[in-house]
mmCIF file of C-alpha atoms in Angstrom:
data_model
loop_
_atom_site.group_PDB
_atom_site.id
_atom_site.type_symbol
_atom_site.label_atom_id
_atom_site.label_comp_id
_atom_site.label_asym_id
_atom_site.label_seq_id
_atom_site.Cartn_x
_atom_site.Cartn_y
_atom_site.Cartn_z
ATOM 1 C CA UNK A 1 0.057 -76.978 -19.841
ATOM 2 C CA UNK A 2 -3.377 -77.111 -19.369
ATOM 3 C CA UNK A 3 -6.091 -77.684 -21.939
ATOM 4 C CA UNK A 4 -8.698 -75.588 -22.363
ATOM 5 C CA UNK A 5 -12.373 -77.270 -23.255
ATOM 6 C CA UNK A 6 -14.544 -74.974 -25.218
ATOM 7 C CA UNK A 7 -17.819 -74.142 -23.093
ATOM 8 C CA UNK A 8 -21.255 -76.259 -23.389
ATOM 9 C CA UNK A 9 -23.802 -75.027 -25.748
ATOM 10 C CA UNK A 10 -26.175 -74.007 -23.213
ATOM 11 C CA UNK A 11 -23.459 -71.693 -21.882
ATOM 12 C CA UNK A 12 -22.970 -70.437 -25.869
ATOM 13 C CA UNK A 13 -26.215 -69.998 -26.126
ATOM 14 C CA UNK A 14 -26.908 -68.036 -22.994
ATOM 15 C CA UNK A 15 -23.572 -65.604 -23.796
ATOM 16 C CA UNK A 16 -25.604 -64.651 -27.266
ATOM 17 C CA UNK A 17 -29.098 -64.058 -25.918
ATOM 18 C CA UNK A 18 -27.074 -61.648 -23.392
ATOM 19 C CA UNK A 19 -25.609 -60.071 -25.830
ATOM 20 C CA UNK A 20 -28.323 -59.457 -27.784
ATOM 21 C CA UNK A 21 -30.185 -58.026 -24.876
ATOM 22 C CA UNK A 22 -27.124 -55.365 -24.350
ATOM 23 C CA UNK A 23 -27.771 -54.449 -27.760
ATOM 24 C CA UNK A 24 -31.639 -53.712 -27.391
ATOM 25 C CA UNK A 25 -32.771 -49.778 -27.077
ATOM 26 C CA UNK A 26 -33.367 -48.503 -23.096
ATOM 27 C CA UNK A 27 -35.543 -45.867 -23.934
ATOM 28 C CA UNK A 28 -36.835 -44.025 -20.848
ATOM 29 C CA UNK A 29 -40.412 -42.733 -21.514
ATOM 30 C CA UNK A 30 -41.997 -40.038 -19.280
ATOM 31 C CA UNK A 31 -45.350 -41.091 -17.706
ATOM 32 C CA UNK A 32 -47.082 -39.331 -20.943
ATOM 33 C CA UNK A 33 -44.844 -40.074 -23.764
ATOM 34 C CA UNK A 34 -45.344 -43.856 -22.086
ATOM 35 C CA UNK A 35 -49.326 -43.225 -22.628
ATOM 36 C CA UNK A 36 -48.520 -42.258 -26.183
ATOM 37 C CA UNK A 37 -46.684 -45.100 -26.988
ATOM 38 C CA UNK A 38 -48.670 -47.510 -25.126
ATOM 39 C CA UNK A 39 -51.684 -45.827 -26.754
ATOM 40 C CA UNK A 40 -50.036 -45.258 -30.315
ATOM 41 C CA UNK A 41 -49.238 -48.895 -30.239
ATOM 42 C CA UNK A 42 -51.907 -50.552 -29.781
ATOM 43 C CA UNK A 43 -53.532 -48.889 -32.116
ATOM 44 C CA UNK A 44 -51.439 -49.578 -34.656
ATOM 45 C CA UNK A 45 -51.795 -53.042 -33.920
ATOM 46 C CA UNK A 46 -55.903 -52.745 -33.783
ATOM 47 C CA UNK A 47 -55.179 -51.929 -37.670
ATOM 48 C CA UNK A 48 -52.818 -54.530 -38.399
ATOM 49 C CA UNK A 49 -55.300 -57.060 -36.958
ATOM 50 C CA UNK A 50 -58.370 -55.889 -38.614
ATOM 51 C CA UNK A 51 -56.118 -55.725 -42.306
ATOM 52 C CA UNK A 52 -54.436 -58.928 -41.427
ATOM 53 C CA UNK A 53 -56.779 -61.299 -38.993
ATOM 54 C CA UNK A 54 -60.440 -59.446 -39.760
ATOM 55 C CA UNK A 55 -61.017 -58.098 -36.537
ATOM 56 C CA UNK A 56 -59.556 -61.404 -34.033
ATOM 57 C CA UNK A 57 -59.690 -60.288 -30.625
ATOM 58 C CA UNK A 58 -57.209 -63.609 -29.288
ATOM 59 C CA UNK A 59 -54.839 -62.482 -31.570
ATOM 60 C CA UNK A 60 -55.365 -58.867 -30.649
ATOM 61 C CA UNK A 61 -55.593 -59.509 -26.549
ATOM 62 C CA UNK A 62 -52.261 -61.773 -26.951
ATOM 63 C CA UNK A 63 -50.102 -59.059 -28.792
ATOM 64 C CA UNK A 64 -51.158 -56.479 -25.774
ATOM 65 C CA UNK A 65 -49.297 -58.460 -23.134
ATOM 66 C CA UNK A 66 -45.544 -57.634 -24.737
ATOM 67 C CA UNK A 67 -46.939 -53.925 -25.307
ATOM 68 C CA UNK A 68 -47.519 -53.921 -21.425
ATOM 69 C CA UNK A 69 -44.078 -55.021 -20.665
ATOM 70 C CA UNK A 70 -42.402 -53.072 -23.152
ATOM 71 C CA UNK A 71 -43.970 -50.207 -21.387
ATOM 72 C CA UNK A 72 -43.513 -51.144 -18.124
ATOM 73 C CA UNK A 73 -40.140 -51.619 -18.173
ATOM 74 C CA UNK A 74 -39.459 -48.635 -20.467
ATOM 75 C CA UNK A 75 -41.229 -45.863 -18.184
ATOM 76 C CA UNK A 76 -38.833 -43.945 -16.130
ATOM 77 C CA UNK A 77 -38.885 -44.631 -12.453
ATOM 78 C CA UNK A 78 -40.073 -40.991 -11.628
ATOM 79 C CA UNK A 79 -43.432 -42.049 -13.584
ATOM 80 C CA UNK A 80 -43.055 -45.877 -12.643
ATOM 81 C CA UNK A 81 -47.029 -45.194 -10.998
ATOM 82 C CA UNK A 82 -48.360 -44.409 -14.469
ATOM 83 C CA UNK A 83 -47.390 -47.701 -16.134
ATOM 84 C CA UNK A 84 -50.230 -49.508 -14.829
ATOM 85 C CA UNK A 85 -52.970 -46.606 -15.806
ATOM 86 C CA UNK A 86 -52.064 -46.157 -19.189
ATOM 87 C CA UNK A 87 -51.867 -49.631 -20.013
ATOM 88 C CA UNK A 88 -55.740 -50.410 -19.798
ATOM 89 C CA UNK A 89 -56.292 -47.236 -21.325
ATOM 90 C CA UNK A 90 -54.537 -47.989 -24.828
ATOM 91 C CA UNK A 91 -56.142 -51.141 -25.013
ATOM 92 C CA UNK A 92 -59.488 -49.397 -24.781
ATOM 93 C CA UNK A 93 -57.862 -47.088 -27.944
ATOM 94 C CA UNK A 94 -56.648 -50.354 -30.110
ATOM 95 C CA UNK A 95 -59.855 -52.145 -29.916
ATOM 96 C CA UNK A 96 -61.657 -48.914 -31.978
ATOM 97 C CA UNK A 97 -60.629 -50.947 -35.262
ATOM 98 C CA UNK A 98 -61.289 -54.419 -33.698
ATOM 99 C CA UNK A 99 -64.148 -53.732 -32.319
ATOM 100 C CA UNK A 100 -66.977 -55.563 -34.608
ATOM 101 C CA UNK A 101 -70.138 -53.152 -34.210
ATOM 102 C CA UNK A 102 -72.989 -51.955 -36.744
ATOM 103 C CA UNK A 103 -72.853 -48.724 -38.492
ATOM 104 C CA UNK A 104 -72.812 -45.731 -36.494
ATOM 105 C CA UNK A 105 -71.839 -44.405 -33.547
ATOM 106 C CA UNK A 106 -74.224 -46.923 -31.437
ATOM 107 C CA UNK A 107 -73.123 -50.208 -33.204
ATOM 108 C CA UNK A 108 -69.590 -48.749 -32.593
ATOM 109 C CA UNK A 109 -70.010 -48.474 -28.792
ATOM 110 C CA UNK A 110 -71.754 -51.646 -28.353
ATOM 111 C CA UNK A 111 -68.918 -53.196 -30.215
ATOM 112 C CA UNK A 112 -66.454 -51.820 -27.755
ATOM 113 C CA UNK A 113 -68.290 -52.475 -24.943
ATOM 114 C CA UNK A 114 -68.801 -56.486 -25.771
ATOM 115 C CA UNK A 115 -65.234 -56.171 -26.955
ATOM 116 C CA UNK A 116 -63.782 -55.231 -23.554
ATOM 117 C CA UNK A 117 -66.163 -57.310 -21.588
ATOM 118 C CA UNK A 118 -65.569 -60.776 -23.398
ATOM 119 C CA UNK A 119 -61.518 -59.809 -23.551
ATOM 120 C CA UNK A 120 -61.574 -58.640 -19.716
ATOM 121 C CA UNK A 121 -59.059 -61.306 -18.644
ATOM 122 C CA UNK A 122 -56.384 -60.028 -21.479
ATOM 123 C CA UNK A 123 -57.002 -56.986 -19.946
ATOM 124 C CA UNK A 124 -56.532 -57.488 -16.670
ATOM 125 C CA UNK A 125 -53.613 -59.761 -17.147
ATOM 126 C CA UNK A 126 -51.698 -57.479 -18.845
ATOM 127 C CA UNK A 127 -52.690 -54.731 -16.298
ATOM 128 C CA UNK A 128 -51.532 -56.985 -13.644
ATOM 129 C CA UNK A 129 -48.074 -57.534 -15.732
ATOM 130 C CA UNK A 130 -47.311 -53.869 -15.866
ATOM 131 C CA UNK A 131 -47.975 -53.450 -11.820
ATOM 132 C CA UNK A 132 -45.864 -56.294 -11.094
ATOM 133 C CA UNK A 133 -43.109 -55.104 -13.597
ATOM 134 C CA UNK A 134 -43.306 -51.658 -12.080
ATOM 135 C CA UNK A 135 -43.374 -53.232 -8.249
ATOM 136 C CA UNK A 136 -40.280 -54.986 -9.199
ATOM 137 C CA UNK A 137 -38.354 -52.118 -10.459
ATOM 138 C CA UNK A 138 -39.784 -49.892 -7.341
ATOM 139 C CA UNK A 139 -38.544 -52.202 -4.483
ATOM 140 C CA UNK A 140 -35.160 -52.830 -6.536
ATOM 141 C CA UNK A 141 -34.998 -48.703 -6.655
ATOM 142 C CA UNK A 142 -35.573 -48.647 -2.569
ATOM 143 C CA UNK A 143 -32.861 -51.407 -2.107
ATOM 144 C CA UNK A 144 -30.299 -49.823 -3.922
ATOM 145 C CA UNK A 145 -31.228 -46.317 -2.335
ATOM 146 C CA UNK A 146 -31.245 -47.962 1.299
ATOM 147 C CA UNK A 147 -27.750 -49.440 0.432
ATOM 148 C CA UNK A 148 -25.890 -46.102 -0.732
#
């Protein structure tokens, strides 16, 4: 009779994380209700940085990369194009609260404007994550069409 080893940790390990993953939510968002979220997110985060960090755009510009993902991956692949456009878009709407700017509607927009020129990289990175998320997906969607 042979005896049966129990697997490495590693292998443990890896068994759980899947797991966990098959647990997660698979939303599908239409190319709006992705907007929404995208949009609806990061504002709530703007908030939640301003209350919590007083107004750090790092921590803001670091916390919009997962957003983009999350939405990337959770589009539907009819509105896989709109990923990509939203995604700048609701970081434009988050930094509202972030943005540091004078009173008024001036200070506000020159705020905004410094904000999204000095955090241009975080922008563009995460813009760049939800295209290459949404490339993936696309060419794995072709494959699987040319192979049925």
């Amino acid at each position: 009779m042979a005896v049966r080893r129990p697997a490495p940790p590693v292998v443990l390990a890896v068994r759980r994380i899947a797991r966990a993953v098959r647990r997660m939510p698979n939303p599908r968002l239409t190319g709006l209700g992705g907007g929404v979220f995208c949009g609806a997110l990061m504002l709530a985060l703007g908030c939640l940085d301003w209350v919590l960090f007083g107004s750090s755009l790092t921590v803001y510009s670091v916390l919009f990369l997962p957003v983009c993902a999350l939405t990337a991956v959770w589009i539907r692949k009819a509105d896989l194009v709109t990923a990509p456009v939203v995604v700048p878009i609701a970081f434009a709407a988050g930094l509202l609260p972030v943005a540091n700017g004078s009173n008024g509607a001036d200070g506000l927009l020159m705020g905004l404007v410094t904000a999204l020129a000095t955090q241009a990289g975080w922008l563009y990175g995460g813009t760049l994550l939800a295209g290459l998320i949404v490339t993936v997906r696309r060419i794995r969607m072709m494959r699987r069409r040319r192979q049925a």
